[in-house]
Coordinates of C-alpha atoms in Angstrom, one line a residue:
X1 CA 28.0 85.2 70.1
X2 CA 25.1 83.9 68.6
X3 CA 22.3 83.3 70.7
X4 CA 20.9 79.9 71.0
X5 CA 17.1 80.1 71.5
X6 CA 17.5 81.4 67.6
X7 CA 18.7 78.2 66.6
X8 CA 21.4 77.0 64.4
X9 CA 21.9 76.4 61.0
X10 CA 20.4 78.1 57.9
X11 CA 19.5 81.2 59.0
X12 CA 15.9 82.2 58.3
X13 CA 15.7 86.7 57.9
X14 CA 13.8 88.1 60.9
X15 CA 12.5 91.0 62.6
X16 CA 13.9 91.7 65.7
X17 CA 12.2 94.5 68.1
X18 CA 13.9 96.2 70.9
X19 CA 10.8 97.4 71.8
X20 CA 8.7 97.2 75.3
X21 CA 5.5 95.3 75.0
X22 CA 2.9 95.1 78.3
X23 CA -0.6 94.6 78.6
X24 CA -3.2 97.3 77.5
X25 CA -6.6 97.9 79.7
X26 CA -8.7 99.7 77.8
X27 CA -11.9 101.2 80.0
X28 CA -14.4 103.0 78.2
X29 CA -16.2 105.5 80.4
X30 CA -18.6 108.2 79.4
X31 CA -16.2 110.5 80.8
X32 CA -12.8 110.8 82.7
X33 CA -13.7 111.6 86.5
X34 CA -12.0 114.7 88.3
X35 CA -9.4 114.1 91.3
X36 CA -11.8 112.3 93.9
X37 CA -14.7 111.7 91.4
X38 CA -15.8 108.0 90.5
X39 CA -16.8 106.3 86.9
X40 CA -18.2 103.0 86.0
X41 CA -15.9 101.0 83.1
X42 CA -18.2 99.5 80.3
X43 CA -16.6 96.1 79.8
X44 CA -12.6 96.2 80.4
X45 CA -10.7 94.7 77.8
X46 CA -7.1 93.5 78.1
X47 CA -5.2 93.3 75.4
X48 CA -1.1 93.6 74.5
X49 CA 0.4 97.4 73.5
X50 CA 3.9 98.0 73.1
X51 CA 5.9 97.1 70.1
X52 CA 3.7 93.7 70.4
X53 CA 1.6 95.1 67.5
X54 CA 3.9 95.6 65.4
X55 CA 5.8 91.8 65.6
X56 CA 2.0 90.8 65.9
X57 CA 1.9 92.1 62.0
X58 CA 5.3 90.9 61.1
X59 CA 4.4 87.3 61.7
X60 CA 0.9 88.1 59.8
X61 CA 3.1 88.7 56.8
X62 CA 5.1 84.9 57.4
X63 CA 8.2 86.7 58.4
X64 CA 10.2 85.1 61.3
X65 CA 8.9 87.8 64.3
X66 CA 12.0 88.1 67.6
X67 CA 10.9 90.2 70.4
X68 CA 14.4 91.0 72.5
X69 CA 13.1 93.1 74.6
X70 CA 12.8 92.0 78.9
X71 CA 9.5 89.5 79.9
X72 CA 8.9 89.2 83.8
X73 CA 7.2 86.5 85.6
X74 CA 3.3 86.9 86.8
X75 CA -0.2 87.4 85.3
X76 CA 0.4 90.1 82.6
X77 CA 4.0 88.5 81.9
X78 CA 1.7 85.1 81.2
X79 CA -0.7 86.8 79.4
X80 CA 1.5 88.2 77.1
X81 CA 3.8 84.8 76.6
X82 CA 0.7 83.3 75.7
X83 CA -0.2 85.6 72.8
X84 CA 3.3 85.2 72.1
X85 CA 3.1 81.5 71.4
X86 CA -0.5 82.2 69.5
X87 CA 0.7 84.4 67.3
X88 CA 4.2 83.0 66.5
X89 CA 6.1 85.1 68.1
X90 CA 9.7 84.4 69.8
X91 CA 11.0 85.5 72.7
X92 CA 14.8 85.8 72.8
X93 CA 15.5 88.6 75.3
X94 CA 15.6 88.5 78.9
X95 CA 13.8 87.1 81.1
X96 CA 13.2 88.5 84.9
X97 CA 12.0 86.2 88.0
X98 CA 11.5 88.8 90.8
X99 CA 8.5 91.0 88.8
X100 CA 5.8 91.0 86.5
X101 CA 5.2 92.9 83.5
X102 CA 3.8 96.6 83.5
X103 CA 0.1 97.1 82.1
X104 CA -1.3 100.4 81.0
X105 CA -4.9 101.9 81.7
X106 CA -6.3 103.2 79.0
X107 CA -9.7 105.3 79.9
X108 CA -11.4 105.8 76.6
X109 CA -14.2 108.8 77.1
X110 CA -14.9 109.1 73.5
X111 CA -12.9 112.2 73.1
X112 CA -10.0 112.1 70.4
X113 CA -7.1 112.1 73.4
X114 CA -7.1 109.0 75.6
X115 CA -6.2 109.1 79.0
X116 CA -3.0 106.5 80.0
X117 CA -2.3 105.4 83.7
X118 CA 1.0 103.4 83.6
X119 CA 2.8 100.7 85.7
X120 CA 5.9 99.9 84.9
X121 CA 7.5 96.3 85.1
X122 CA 10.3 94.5 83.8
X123 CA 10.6 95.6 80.2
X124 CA 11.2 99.0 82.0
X125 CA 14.2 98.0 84.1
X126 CA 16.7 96.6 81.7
X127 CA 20.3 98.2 81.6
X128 CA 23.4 98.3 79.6
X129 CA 23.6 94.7 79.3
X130 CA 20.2 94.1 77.8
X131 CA 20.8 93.7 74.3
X132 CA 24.6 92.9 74.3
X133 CA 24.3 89.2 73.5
X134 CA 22.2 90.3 70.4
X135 CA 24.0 89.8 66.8
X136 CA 21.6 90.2 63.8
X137 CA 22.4 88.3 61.0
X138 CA 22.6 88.8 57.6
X139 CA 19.0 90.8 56.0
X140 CA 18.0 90.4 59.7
X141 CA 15.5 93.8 60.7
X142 CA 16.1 95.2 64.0
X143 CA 13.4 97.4 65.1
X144 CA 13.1 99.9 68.1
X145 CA 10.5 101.8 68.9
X146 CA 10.2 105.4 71.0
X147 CA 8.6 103.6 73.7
X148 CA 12.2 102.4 75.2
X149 CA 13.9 105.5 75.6
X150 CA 12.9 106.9 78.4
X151 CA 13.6 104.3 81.3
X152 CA 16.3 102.5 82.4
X153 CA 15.9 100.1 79.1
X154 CA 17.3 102.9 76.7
X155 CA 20.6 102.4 78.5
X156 CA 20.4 99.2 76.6
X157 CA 19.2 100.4 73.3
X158 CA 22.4 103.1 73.2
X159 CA 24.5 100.4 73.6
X160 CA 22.9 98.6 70.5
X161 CA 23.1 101.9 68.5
X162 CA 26.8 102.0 69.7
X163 CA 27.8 98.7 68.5
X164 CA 25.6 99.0 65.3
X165 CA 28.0 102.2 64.3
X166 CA 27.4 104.6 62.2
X167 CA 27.7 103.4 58.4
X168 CA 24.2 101.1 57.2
X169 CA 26.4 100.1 54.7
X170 CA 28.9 98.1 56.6
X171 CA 25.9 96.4 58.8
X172 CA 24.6 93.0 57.6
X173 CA 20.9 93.9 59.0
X174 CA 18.7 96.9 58.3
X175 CA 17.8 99.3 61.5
X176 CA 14.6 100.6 61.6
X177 CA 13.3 103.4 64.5
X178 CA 9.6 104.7 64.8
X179 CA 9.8 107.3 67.3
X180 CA 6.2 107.6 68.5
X181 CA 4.8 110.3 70.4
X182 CA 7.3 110.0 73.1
X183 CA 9.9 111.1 71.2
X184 CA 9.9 115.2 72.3
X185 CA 10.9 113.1 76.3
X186 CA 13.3 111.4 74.7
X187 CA 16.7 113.5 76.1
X188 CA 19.6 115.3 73.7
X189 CA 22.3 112.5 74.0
X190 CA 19.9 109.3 73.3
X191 CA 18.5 111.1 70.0
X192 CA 21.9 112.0 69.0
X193 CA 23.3 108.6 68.9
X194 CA 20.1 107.9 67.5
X195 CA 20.6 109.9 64.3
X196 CA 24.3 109.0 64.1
X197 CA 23.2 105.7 64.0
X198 CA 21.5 106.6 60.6
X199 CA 18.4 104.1 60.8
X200 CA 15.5 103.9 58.8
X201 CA 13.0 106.3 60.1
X202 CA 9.3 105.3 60.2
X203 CA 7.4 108.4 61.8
X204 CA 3.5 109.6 61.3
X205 CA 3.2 112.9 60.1
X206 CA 3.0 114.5 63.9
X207 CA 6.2 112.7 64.9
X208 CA 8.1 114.1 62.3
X209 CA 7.1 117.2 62.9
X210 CA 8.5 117.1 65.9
X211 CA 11.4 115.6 64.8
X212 CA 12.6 118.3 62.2
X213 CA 11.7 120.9 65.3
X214 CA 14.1 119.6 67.9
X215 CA 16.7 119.0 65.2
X216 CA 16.2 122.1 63.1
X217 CA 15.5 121.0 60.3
X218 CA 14.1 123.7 57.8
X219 CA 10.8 123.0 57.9
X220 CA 7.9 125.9 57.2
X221 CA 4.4 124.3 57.6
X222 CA 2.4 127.7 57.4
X223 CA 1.3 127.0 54.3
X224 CA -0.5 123.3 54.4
X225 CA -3.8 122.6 53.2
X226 CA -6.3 120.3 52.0
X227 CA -5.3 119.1 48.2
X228 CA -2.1 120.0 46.9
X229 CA -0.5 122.0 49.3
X230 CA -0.2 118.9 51.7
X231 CA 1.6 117.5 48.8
X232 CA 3.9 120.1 48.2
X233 CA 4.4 120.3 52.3
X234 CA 5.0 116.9 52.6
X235 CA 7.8 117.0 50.1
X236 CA 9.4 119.8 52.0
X237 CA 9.3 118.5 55.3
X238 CA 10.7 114.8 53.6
X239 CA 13.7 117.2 51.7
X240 CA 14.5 118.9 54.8
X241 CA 14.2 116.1 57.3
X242 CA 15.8 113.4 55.9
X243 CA 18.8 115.7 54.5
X244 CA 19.2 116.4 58.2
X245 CA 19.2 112.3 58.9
X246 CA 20.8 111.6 56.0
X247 CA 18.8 108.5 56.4
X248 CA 15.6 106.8 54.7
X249 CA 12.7 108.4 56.0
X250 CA 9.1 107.1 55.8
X251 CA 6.3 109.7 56.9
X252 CA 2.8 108.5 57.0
X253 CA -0.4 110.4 56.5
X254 CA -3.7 108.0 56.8
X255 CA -5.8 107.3 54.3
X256 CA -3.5 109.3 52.0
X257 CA -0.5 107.0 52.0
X258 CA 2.7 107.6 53.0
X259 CA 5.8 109.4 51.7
X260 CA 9.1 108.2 51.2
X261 CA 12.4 109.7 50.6
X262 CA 15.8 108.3 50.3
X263 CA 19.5 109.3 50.6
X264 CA 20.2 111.3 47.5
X265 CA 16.9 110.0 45.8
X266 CA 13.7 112.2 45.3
X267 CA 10.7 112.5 48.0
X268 CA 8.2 110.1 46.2
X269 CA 4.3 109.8 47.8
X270 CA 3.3 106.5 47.7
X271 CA -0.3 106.2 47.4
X272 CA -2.8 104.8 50.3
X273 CA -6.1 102.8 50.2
X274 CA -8.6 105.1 51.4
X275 CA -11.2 102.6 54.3
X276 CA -13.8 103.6 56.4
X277 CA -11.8 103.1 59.5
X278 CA -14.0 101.0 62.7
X279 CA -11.1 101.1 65.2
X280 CA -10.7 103.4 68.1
X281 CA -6.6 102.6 68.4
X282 CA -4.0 103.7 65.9
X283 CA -2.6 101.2 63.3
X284 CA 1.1 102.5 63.2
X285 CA 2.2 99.2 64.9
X286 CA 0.5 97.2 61.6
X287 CA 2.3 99.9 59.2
X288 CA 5.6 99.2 60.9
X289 CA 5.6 95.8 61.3
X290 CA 4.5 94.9 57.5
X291 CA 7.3 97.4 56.2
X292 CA 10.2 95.6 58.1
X293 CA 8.4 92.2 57.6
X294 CA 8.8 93.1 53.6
X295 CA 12.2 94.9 54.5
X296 CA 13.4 91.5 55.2
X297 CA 12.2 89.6 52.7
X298 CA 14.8 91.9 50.8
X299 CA 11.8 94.0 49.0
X300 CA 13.4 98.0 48.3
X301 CA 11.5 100.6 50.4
X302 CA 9.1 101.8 47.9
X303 CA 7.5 98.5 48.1
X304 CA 7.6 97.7 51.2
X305 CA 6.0 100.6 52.2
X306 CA 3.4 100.2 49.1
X307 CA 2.3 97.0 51.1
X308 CA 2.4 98.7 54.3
X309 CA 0.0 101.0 53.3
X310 CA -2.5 98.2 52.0
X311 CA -2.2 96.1 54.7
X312 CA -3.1 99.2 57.0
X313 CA -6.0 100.2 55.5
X314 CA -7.4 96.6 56.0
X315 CA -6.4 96.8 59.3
X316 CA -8.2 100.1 60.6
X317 CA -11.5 98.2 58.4
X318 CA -11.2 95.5 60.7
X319 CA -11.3 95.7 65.1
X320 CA -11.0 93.4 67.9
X321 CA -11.4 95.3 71.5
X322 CA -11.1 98.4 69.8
X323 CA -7.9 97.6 68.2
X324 CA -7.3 97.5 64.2
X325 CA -6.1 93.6 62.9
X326 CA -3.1 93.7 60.4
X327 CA -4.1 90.6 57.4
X328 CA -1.7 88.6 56.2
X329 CA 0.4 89.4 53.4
X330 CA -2.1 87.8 50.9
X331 CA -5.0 90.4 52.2
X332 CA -2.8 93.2 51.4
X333 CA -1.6 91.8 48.2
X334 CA -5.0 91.7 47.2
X335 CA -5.7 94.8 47.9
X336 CA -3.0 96.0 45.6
X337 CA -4.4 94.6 42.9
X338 CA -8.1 95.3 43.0
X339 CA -6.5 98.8 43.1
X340 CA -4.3 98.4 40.2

């Protein structure tokens, strides 16, 4: 069934994210207080978090951005339907009357590890309905993100997975999964269908680490250091990982680029744009969102990821709150070629 509030007729590519978006207050205090203690937040600033950043930098690139995922009704649900409707993003998932959105605390001491208080809302409480009215069509990019597969939603997401199957090559639409850091909660049956699902995995270097761990890949990282033997690592933890996926696998490393290795191919590092980085938030969601963004546009992976890595080293020059700003796809393009 094709779903309406996409419209009929010639059928523009988009990315479509499963993911959970909410609203981000990040507190900076000088440091986190103890049970019972008190501290005094230095201007609070709201912002959106979820997989919001990443459709945020899909629609910076002029690709057709879908969030599918479950909006409630209430302040954060408004807040975040307005920066929808700023930013050109579309809302075709669910919508739920009886509660708002969740929001997230974010105390921010200084210290490398931030400190998260969540709420949950309605993205949380979907079910095995929630995506079933969903057909991507043809060069269509479906992303989901680690955040949905701990709650109730995920329910949702293996049904997706389920109907999706287990071949890429019979699907009209590319898959693509970045597993965040939540992915070591994420239980045995969920990342199985996750992997049999055989998606494009977009992971930082820490996530795939713990990837290759929980499915055993052979992975020996005893021997990483500064220079060439990240290089050499890197290529073993590609080889072994994403012989275990059988799937595309993107692993990203900073300001050194990312590394890329598909199905019966070779692991190949793709290059990144070394910045001096102003941000206090990671730019994963801009790396993401610019690779599916190009993924659509029917660019290989090479190159998509190529502008991914351009457009993310812009992004962590630039902040806003605290939070790096993807360009748009002319920035990045730019950037290329002053580097060429």
């Amino acid at each position: 069934m094709l779903d309406l509030r996409r419209g009929i007729g010639t059928h523009q590519p988009s990315v479509i994210s499963l993911g959970q978006v909410w609203v981000d207050i990040m507190m900076n205090v000088d440091s986190v207080p103890p049970q019972g203690g008190f501290a005094v937040a230095d201007h609070p600033k709201p912002s959106i978090g979820g997989s919001y950043r990443v459709l945020e930098a899909v629609s910076r690139m002029g690709v057709a951005a879908e969030h599918a995922g479950i909006l409630g009704n209430g302040l954060w649900a408004n807040f975040i339907r307005q920066s929808f409707q700023d930013n050109g993003i579309n809302h075709i998932g669910q919508d739920r009357l009886d509660e708002d959105s969740g929001f997230r605390v974010v105390l921010n001491s200084g210290d490398p590890k931030k400190t998260f208080i969540a709420s949950y809302g309605a993205e949380a409480h979907g079910d095995a309905d929630t995506f079933v009215m969903l057909e991507p069509q043809n060069h269509d990019v479906v992303h989901i993100s680690g955040n949905t597969l701990m709650d109730h939603t995920a329910a949702g997401v293996d049904g997706f997975l389920l109907q999706a199957g287990t071949d890429p090559a019979t699907r009209d639409y590319a898959l693509v999964i970045n597993p965040t850091n939540t992915l070591r909660l994420v239980n045995d049956h969920m990342l199985e269908d996750l992997v049999l699902a055989r998606p494009i995995w977009s992971c930082n270097r820490q996530e795939a680490m713990t990837l290759a761990e929980r499915l055993g890949a052979p992975i020996d990282d005893s021997k990483v250091t500064i220079g060439g033997g990240l290089d050499d690592f890197m290529h073993q933890l590609c080889d072994g990982l994403g012989t275990t996926l059988r799937a595309p696998l993107v692993v990203r490393v900073g300001s050194l680029g990312a590394w890329v290795r598909e199905p019966g191919g070779e692991t190949m590092h793709i290059p990144g744009f070394p910045t001096k980085a102003v941000h206090t938030r990671s730019a994963g969601g801009c790396h993401t969102g610019v690779m599916c963004a190009m993924l659509a546009e029917g660019r290989g992976l090479p190159e998509a990821v190529k502008i991914a890595n351009a457009a993310t080293s812009i992004a962590i020059s630039r902040s806003r709150n605290g939070i790096p700003q993807c360009p748009d796809y002319d920035e990045a393009l730019a950037l290329i070629k002053q580097a060429a």
